[in-house]
Amino acid sequence: MLPRVLRCSRPAVNTITFFQQTAGFRPQMAHGRPVESAIRAKLTQALEPNHLEVINESHMHAVPPGSESHFRVLVVSQRFEGLSLLQRHRLVNETLREELSTLVHALAIQAKTPQQWDINPSLAKSPSCMGGSKHDNTVADKLKAGRD
Amino acid sequence: MNTLFRSAVRCLRAGAVCRTGRVDGPVSYAPARLLCVAAGQDFADIVKKDKVVVFMKGTPAQPMCGFSNAVVQILRMHGVDEYTSYNVLDDQDLRQGVKTFSNWPTIPQVFFNGEFVGGCDILLQMHQNGDLVEELNKLGIRSALLGEEKDGKSK
């Protein structure tokens, strides 16, 4: 009986391998990038940005490939006019409160007015990871929440 | 010397507090567990214990996160090496408590005279636009960068 089971299962395994090799994507990303999409949608709706960049920087950190745990956002919005850096960042944090409390472990923020963006249209770079996520069980919890 | 060593070991085991100074300087033992377990008002005291208080991952001598390391490096550039830092990786109560206290979701967190300043991004921008020199001045700390501009011979 066992040989028959093995014969049945082998073609399915080969099929999966075939798709992985030819399509070039990993199963975790097959359903898109939901966290990135949610971040983009929420920031767009709340801040009506002239310019918005949402960058998944998870690959720069000690987390599995395909993770959506570490992000950098650049938001250019007139809504930031008159607000201090802290107020601007709090606005972004509040907009993404749900993501930050569940799925997102790190969020780097640049919050500029359109005038500031015109003067200096540059995206900052995140510092190199020092492996902290490797020893951090809260990151593992968030990654698991993202998969479930 | 043995007492000092034992105190340092106790401090490191408790994990949460490290009073920085010279590399070979003394590490003072502060009852961090007592402070942070009783939540709420104790954070208001903790963040006022020093002119500069940093909640970070790792220690200034050995940061465990690139963003925390950036804060340490920026402060160091301004000559700020003596401050109180808390390693949140060693104490989950502290980690969650400070986030609740400051209503800020991430680490590192920087406090000047008990007032929340921001995280790595804000400190970096303050450094780049000159505001950090000004804010340190308000604390009575003269930025090392000012010294270098005034006197080209100084190191």
mmCIF file of C-alpha atoms in Angstrom:
data_model
loop_
_atom_site.group_PDB
_atom_site.id
_atom_site.type_symbol
_atom_site.label_atom_id
_atom_site.label_comp_id
_atom_site.label_asym_id
_atom_site.label_seq_id
_atom_site.Cartn_x
_atom_site.Cartn_y
_atom_site.Cartn_z
ATOM 1 C CA MET A 1 0.000 0.000 0.000
ATOM 2 C CA LEU A 2 2.795 2.401 0.887
ATOM 3 C CA PRO A 3 4.452 2.298 -2.543
ATOM 4 C CA ARG A 4 1.068 3.194 -4.077
ATOM 5 C CA VAL A 5 0.725 6.213 -1.772
ATOM 6 C CA LEU A 6 4.218 7.365 -2.670
ATOM 7 C CA ARG A 7 3.479 7.034 -6.362
ATOM 8 C CA CYS A 8 0.343 9.171 -5.946
ATOM 9 C CA SER A 9 2.091 11.865 -3.917
ATOM 10 C CA ARG A 10 5.223 12.211 -6.026
ATOM 11 C CA PRO A 11 3.656 13.924 -9.071
ATOM 12 C CA ALA A 12 2.039 16.598 -6.812
ATOM 13 C CA VAL A 13 5.386 17.397 -5.206
ATOM 14 C CA ASN A 14 6.993 17.656 -8.618
ATOM 15 C CA THR A 15 4.241 19.989 -9.773
ATOM 16 C CA ILE A 16 4.833 22.363 -6.869
ATOM 17 C CA THR A 17 8.593 22.356 -7.497
ATOM 18 C CA PHE A 18 7.947 23.048 -11.172
ATOM 19 C CA PHE A 19 5.827 26.111 -10.376
ATOM 20 C CA GLN A 20 8.348 27.423 -7.888
ATOM 21 C CA GLN A 21 11.142 27.157 -10.374
ATOM 22 C CA THR A 22 9.332 28.556 -13.355
ATOM 23 C CA ALA A 23 7.180 31.251 -11.738
ATOM 24 C CA GLY A 24 10.057 32.474 -9.543
ATOM 25 C CA PHE A 25 7.896 33.433 -6.602
ATOM 26 C CA ARG A 26 7.700 32.144 -3.094
ATOM 27 C CA PRO A 27 4.423 30.760 -1.721
ATOM 28 C CA GLN A 28 4.274 33.451 1.005
ATOM 29 C CA MET A 29 3.934 36.196 -1.593
ATOM 30 C CA ALA A 30 1.375 34.410 -3.723
ATOM 31 C CA HIS A 31 -1.476 36.404 -2.146
ATOM 32 C CA GLY A 32 0.126 39.817 -2.754
ATOM 33 C CA ARG A 33 1.443 42.269 -0.218
ATOM 34 C CA PRO A 34 -1.482 42.907 2.076
ATOM 35 C CA VAL A 35 0.339 44.903 4.742
ATOM 36 C CA GLU A 36 1.989 47.210 2.233
ATOM 37 C CA SER A 37 -1.374 47.689 0.513
ATOM 38 C CA ALA A 38 -3.090 48.512 3.775
ATOM 39 C CA ILE A 39 -0.402 51.021 4.737
ATOM 40 C CA ARG A 40 -0.631 52.690 1.369
ATOM 41 C CA ALA A 41 -4.420 52.844 1.440
ATOM 42 C CA LYS A 42 -4.641 54.216 4.979
ATOM 43 C CA LEU A 43 -1.992 56.872 4.491
ATOM 44 C CA THR A 44 -3.591 57.952 1.231
ATOM 45 C CA GLN A 45 -7.005 58.266 2.763
ATOM 46 C CA ALA A 46 -5.904 59.996 5.968
ATOM 47 C CA LEU A 47 -3.225 62.365 4.687
ATOM 48 C CA GLU A 48 -4.064 62.917 0.987
ATOM 49 C CA PRO A 49 -0.376 62.946 0.101
ATOM 50 C CA ASN A 50 1.103 64.670 -2.944
ATOM 51 C CA HIS A 51 3.752 61.989 -2.885
ATOM 52 C CA LEU A 52 3.849 58.688 -1.058
ATOM 53 C CA GLU A 53 6.428 55.927 -0.915
ATOM 54 C CA VAL A 54 5.881 52.750 1.064
ATOM 55 C CA ILE A 55 8.928 50.548 1.108
ATOM 56 C CA ASN A 56 9.115 47.091 2.565
ATOM 57 C CA GLU A 57 12.543 46.895 4.201
ATOM 58 C CA SER A 58 12.020 43.503 5.795
ATOM 59 C CA HIS A 59 14.675 41.971 3.557
ATOM 60 C CA MET A 60 17.227 44.183 5.306
ATOM 61 C CA HIS A 61 16.493 42.524 8.627
ATOM 62 C CA ALA A 62 16.819 39.143 10.265
ATOM 63 C CA VAL A 63 13.366 37.917 9.220
ATOM 64 C CA PRO A 64 12.297 35.265 6.676
ATOM 65 C CA PRO A 65 12.078 36.168 2.977
ATOM 66 C CA GLY A 66 8.710 37.582 1.992
ATOM 67 C CA SER A 67 8.045 39.111 5.418
ATOM 68 C CA GLU A 68 6.128 42.353 5.816
ATOM 69 C CA SER A 69 7.483 43.421 9.198
ATOM 70 C CA HIS A 70 9.785 46.374 8.581
ATOM 71 C CA PHE A 71 8.709 49.400 6.530
ATOM 72 C CA ARG A 72 9.884 52.849 5.553
ATOM 73 C CA VAL A 73 7.320 55.470 4.540
ATOM 74 C CA LEU A 74 7.836 58.837 2.922
ATOM 75 C CA VAL A 75 4.740 61.024 3.092
ATOM 76 C CA VAL A 76 4.536 64.433 1.451
ATOM 77 C CA SER A 77 1.383 66.197 2.520
ATOM 78 C CA GLN A 78 0.057 69.672 3.108
ATOM 79 C CA ARG A 79 -1.508 68.262 6.285
ATOM 80 C CA PHE A 80 1.932 68.468 7.916
ATOM 81 C CA GLU A 81 2.121 72.243 7.525
ATOM 82 C CA GLY A 82 2.609 73.893 10.896
ATOM 83 C CA LEU A 83 3.152 70.615 12.714
ATOM 84 C CA SER A 84 6.326 69.690 14.559
ATOM 85 C CA LEU A 85 8.242 66.540 13.611
ATOM 86 C CA LEU A 86 6.762 64.769 16.609
ATOM 87 C CA GLN A 87 3.220 65.794 15.705
ATOM 88 C CA ARG A 88 3.710 64.652 12.126
ATOM 89 C CA HIS A 89 5.069 61.277 13.153
ATOM 90 C CA ARG A 90 2.273 60.814 15.677
ATOM 91 C CA LEU A 91 -0.215 61.474 12.885
ATOM 92 C CA VAL A 92 1.349 58.729 10.799
ATOM 93 C CA ASN A 93 1.552 56.376 13.770
ATOM 94 C CA GLU A 94 -2.095 56.981 14.599
ATOM 95 C CA THR A 95 -3.125 56.309 11.014
ATOM 96 C CA LEU A 96 -1.295 52.994 11.111
ATOM 97 C CA ARG A 97 -2.102 52.106 14.711
ATOM 98 C CA GLU A 98 -3.640 48.779 13.863
ATOM 99 C CA GLU A 99 -0.761 47.622 11.675
ATOM 100 C CA LEU A 100 1.797 48.764 14.238
ATOM 101 C CA SER A 101 0.104 46.931 17.059
ATOM 102 C CA THR A 102 -0.220 43.651 15.174
ATOM 103 C CA LEU A 103 1.928 43.048 12.117
ATOM 104 C CA VAL A 104 4.501 45.799 11.687
ATOM 105 C CA HIS A 105 7.575 45.668 13.888
ATOM 106 C CA ALA A 106 9.444 48.707 12.606
ATOM 107 C CA LEU A 107 8.331 51.856 10.814
ATOM 108 C CA ALA A 108 10.753 54.517 9.614
ATOM 109 C CA ILE A 109 9.012 57.778 8.786
ATOM 110 C CA GLN A 110 9.773 60.824 6.701
ATOM 111 C CA ALA A 111 6.980 63.377 6.865
ATOM 112 C CA LYS A 112 7.420 66.458 4.698
ATOM 113 C CA THR A 113 5.313 69.335 3.463
ATOM 114 C CA PRO A 114 5.224 69.808 -0.320
ATOM 115 C CA GLN A 115 7.512 72.830 0.059
ATOM 116 C CA GLN A 116 10.077 70.808 2.001
ATOM 117 C CA TRP A 117 9.887 68.013 -0.564
ATOM 118 C CA ASP A 118 10.514 70.461 -3.410
ATOM 119 C CA ILE A 119 13.653 71.738 -1.673
ATOM 120 C CA ASN A 120 14.974 68.288 -0.882
ATOM 121 C CA PRO A 121 13.276 65.446 -2.749
ATOM 122 C CA SER A 122 15.303 62.606 -1.262
ATOM 123 C CA LEU A 123 14.475 59.380 0.484
ATOM 124 C CA ALA A 124 16.462 58.653 3.623
ATOM 125 C CA LYS A 125 18.196 55.305 4.099
ATOM 126 C CA SER A 126 17.669 53.002 7.015
ATOM 127 C CA PRO A 127 20.689 51.953 9.065
ATOM 128 C CA SER A 128 22.041 48.430 8.768
ATOM 129 C CA CYS A 129 20.293 45.794 10.773
ATOM 130 C CA MET A 130 22.197 44.558 13.790
ATOM 131 C CA GLY A 131 20.284 41.338 14.016
ATOM 132 C CA GLY A 132 18.001 42.339 16.845
ATOM 133 C CA SER A 133 14.968 40.658 15.296
ATOM 134 C CA LYS A 134 16.733 37.309 15.512
ATOM 135 C CA HIS A 135 16.548 37.355 19.302
ATOM 136 C CA ASP A 136 13.188 39.049 19.533
ATOM 137 C CA ASN A 137 10.178 36.822 20.089
ATOM 138 C CA THR A 138 7.748 39.715 19.521
ATOM 139 C CA VAL A 139 8.887 39.864 15.896
ATOM 140 C CA ALA A 140 8.215 36.146 15.542
ATOM 141 C CA ASP A 141 4.734 36.686 16.981
ATOM 142 C CA LYS A 142 4.000 39.443 14.473
ATOM 143 C CA LEU A 143 5.263 37.368 11.563
ATOM 144 C CA LYS A 144 3.070 34.503 12.689
ATOM 145 C CA ALA A 145 0.075 36.853 12.942
ATOM 146 C CA GLY A 146 0.722 37.896 9.380
ATOM 147 C CA ARG A 147 0.709 34.328 8.174
ATOM 148 C CA ASP A 148 -2.444 33.236 10.030
ATOM 149 C CA MET B 1 36.380 45.715 43.299
ATOM 150 C CA ASN B 2 34.581 42.425 43.831
ATOM 151 C CA THR B 3 31.567 44.300 45.174
ATOM 152 C CA LEU B 4 31.589 46.496 42.110
ATOM 153 C CA PHE B 5 31.812 43.461 39.851
ATOM 154 C CA ARG B 6 28.974 41.740 41.674
ATOM 155 C CA SER B 7 26.888 44.902 41.410
ATOM 156 C CA ALA B 8 27.575 45.118 37.706
ATOM 157 C CA VAL B 9 26.596 41.492 37.217
ATOM 158 C CA ARG B 10 23.374 42.079 39.157
ATOM 159 C CA CYS B 11 22.702 45.119 37.042
ATOM 160 C CA LEU B 12 23.291 43.240 33.811
ATOM 161 C CA ARG B 13 21.190 40.306 34.975
ATOM 162 C CA ALA B 14 18.345 42.651 35.853
ATOM 163 C CA GLY B 15 19.079 43.886 32.418
ATOM 164 C CA ALA B 16 17.137 47.067 32.299
ATOM 165 C CA VAL B 17 19.400 49.894 33.413
ATOM 166 C CA CYS B 18 22.932 50.819 32.586
ATOM 167 C CA ARG B 19 24.445 54.111 33.572
ATOM 168 C CA THR B 20 26.979 54.795 30.894
ATOM 169 C CA GLY B 21 30.264 56.509 31.372
ATOM 170 C CA ARG B 22 33.789 55.690 30.379
ATOM 171 C CA VAL B 23 34.269 52.240 28.975
ATOM 172 C CA ASP B 24 36.174 51.220 32.062
ATOM 173 C CA GLY B 25 34.090 53.355 34.372
ATOM 174 C CA PRO B 26 31.815 52.158 37.113
ATOM 175 C CA VAL B 27 28.394 50.777 36.338
ATOM 176 C CA SER B 28 25.983 51.869 39.013
ATOM 177 C CA TYR B 29 23.268 49.525 40.076
ATOM 178 C CA ALA B 30 19.796 51.061 40.007
ATOM 179 C CA PRO B 31 16.788 49.028 41.141
ATOM 180 C CA ALA B 32 15.290 48.987 37.665
ATOM 181 C CA ARG B 33 12.987 46.048 38.349
ATOM 182 C CA LEU B 34 11.410 47.890 41.271
ATOM 183 C CA LEU B 35 10.920 50.970 39.156
ATOM 184 C CA CYS B 36 9.368 49.370 36.136
ATOM 185 C CA VAL B 37 7.175 46.709 37.683
ATOM 186 C CA ALA B 38 5.050 49.347 39.393
ATOM 187 C CA ALA B 39 3.856 50.851 36.136
ATOM 188 C CA GLY B 40 2.226 54.144 35.302
ATOM 189 C CA GLN B 41 3.639 56.932 37.438
ATOM 190 C CA ASP B 42 7.060 55.290 37.709
ATOM 191 C CA PHE B 43 7.783 55.970 34.072
ATOM 192 C CA ALA B 44 7.216 59.636 34.737
ATOM 193 C CA ASP B 45 9.977 59.362 37.331
ATOM 194 C CA ILE B 46 12.245 57.148 35.247
ATOM 195 C CA VAL B 47 12.339 59.476 32.278
ATOM 196 C CA LYS B 48 13.301 62.398 34.524
ATOM 197 C CA LYS B 49 16.174 60.620 36.209
ATOM 198 C CA ASP B 50 18.660 62.117 33.810
ATOM 199 C CA LYS B 51 18.891 64.932 31.288
ATOM 200 C CA VAL B 52 19.014 62.366 28.487
ATOM 201 C CA VAL B 53 17.207 59.045 28.828
ATOM 202 C CA VAL B 54 17.126 56.485 26.033
ATOM 203 C CA PHE B 55 15.063 53.318 25.766
ATOM 204 C CA MET B 56 16.790 51.103 23.258
ATOM 205 C CA LYS B 57 17.522 47.579 22.143
ATOM 206 C CA GLY B 58 20.833 46.559 23.582
ATOM 207 C CA THR B 59 23.182 48.952 25.321
ATOM 208 C CA PRO B 60 25.193 51.947 24.116
ATOM 209 C CA ALA B 61 28.253 49.722 24.192
ATOM 210 C CA GLN B 62 26.479 46.977 22.272
ATOM 211 C CA PRO B 63 23.338 48.063 20.439
ATOM 212 C CA MET B 64 21.187 45.213 19.124
ATOM 213 C CA CYS B 65 19.310 47.176 16.498
ATOM 214 C CA GLY B 66 20.356 49.503 13.693
ATOM 215 C CA PHE B 67 17.884 52.225 14.712
ATOM 216 C CA SER B 68 18.985 52.102 18.345
ATOM 217 C CA ASN B 69 22.589 52.190 17.221
ATOM 218 C CA ALA B 70 21.872 55.274 15.114
ATOM 219 C CA VAL B 71 20.607 57.101 18.223
ATOM 220 C CA VAL B 72 23.728 56.128 20.145
ATOM 221 C CA GLN B 73 25.984 57.261 17.314
ATOM 222 C CA ILE B 74 24.209 60.597 16.889
ATOM 223 C CA LEU B 75 24.449 61.348 20.595
ATOM 224 C CA ARG B 76 28.103 60.336 20.536
ATOM 225 C CA MET B 77 28.808 62.713 17.661
ATOM 226 C CA HIS B 78 27.506 65.531 19.826
ATOM 227 C CA GLY B 79 29.716 64.408 22.683
ATOM 228 C CA VAL B 80 26.815 62.987 24.683
ATOM 229 C CA ASP B 81 28.239 59.794 26.183
ATOM 230 C CA GLU B 82 26.895 60.107 29.705
ATOM 231 C CA TYR B 83 23.213 59.296 29.811
ATOM 232 C CA THR B 84 20.831 56.738 31.190
ATOM 233 C CA SER B 85 19.805 53.957 28.864
ATOM 234 C CA TYR B 86 17.350 51.099 29.279
ATOM 235 C CA ASN B 87 17.661 47.845 27.360
ATOM 236 C CA VAL B 88 14.076 46.865 26.526
ATOM 237 C CA LEU B 89 15.135 43.459 25.219
ATOM 238 C CA ASP B 90 15.774 42.351 28.779
ATOM 239 C CA ASP B 91 12.446 43.467 30.164
ATOM 240 C CA GLN B 92 9.167 43.060 28.308
ATOM 241 C CA ASP B 93 7.279 45.033 30.965
ATOM 242 C CA LEU B 94 9.608 47.949 30.426
ATOM 243 C CA ARG B 95 9.319 47.591 26.680
ATOM 244 C CA GLN B 96 5.550 47.658 26.635
ATOM 245 C CA GLY B 97 5.341 50.157 29.478
ATOM 246 C CA VAL B 98 7.369 52.839 27.773
ATOM 247 C CA LYS B 99 5.357 52.438 24.575
ATOM 248 C CA THR B 100 2.163 52.948 26.554
ATOM 249 C CA PHE B 101 3.613 55.817 28.555
ATOM 250 C CA SER B 102 4.794 57.785 25.547
ATOM 251 C CA ASN B 103 2.030 56.551 23.215
ATOM 252 C CA TRP B 104 4.747 55.665 20.727
ATOM 253 C CA PRO B 105 4.819 52.251 19.093
ATOM 254 C CA THR B 106 8.509 51.682 18.487
ATOM 255 C CA ILE B 107 11.937 51.586 20.077
ATOM 256 C CA PRO B 108 14.278 53.520 20.379
ATOM 257 C CA GLN B 109 12.744 56.351 22.387
ATOM 258 C CA VAL B 110 14.608 59.439 23.477
ATOM 259 C CA PHE B 111 13.676 61.731 26.384
ATOM 260 C CA PHE B 112 15.218 65.141 27.152
ATOM 261 C CA ASN B 113 14.530 66.382 30.689
ATOM 262 C CA GLY B 114 11.685 63.939 30.968
ATOM 263 C CA GLU B 115 10.048 65.062 27.758
ATOM 264 C CA PHE B 116 9.615 62.638 24.878
ATOM 265 C CA VAL B 117 11.603 63.817 21.871
ATOM 266 C CA GLY B 118 11.014 61.009 19.408
ATOM 267 C CA GLY B 119 12.709 58.011 17.888
ATOM 268 C CA CYS B 120 15.615 57.503 15.542
ATOM 269 C CA ASP B 121 14.082 59.365 12.573
ATOM 270 C CA ILE B 122 13.314 62.483 14.578
ATOM 271 C CA LEU B 123 16.698 62.550 16.290
ATOM 272 C CA LEU B 124 18.408 62.180 12.925
ATOM 273 C CA GLN B 125 16.427 65.036 11.410
ATOM 274 C CA MET B 126 17.100 67.213 14.433
ATOM 275 C CA HIS B 127 20.787 66.459 14.019
ATOM 276 C CA GLN B 128 20.682 67.307 10.314
ATOM 277 C CA ASN B 129 18.757 70.569 10.679
ATOM 278 C CA GLY B 130 20.685 71.863 13.694
ATOM 279 C CA ASP B 131 17.843 71.551 16.187
ATOM 280 C CA LEU B 132 19.662 68.926 18.223
ATOM 281 C CA VAL B 133 22.477 71.338 19.070
ATOM 282 C CA GLU B 134 19.853 73.811 20.242
ATOM 283 C CA GLU B 135 17.955 71.259 22.316
ATOM 284 C CA LEU B 136 21.123 69.978 23.959
ATOM 285 C CA ASN B 137 22.030 73.565 24.750
ATOM 286 C CA LYS B 138 18.718 73.930 26.588
ATOM 287 C CA LEU B 139 19.732 70.934 28.685
ATOM 288 C CA GLY B 140 22.969 72.632 29.541
ATOM 289 C CA ILE B 141 24.929 70.325 27.266
ATOM 290 C CA ARG B 142 27.302 71.900 24.825
ATOM 291 C CA SER B 143 27.412 69.872 21.644
ATOM 292 C CA ALA B 144 30.867 68.621 20.673
ATOM 293 C CA LEU B 145 30.115 69.710 17.132
ATOM 294 C CA LEU B 146 30.082 73.333 18.257
ATOM 295 C CA GLY B 147 33.490 72.868 19.779
ATOM 296 C CA GLU B 148 34.939 71.555 16.542
ATOM 297 C CA GLU B 149 33.580 74.499 14.546
ATOM 298 C CA LYS B 150 34.881 77.097 16.953
ATOM 299 C CA ASP B 151 38.322 75.663 17.428
ATOM 300 C CA GLY B 152 39.778 73.801 14.504
ATOM 301 C CA LYS B 153 42.588 72.456 16.667
ATOM 302 C CA SER B 154 40.330 70.661 19.104
ATOM 303 C CA LYS B 155 39.772 66.918 18.743
#
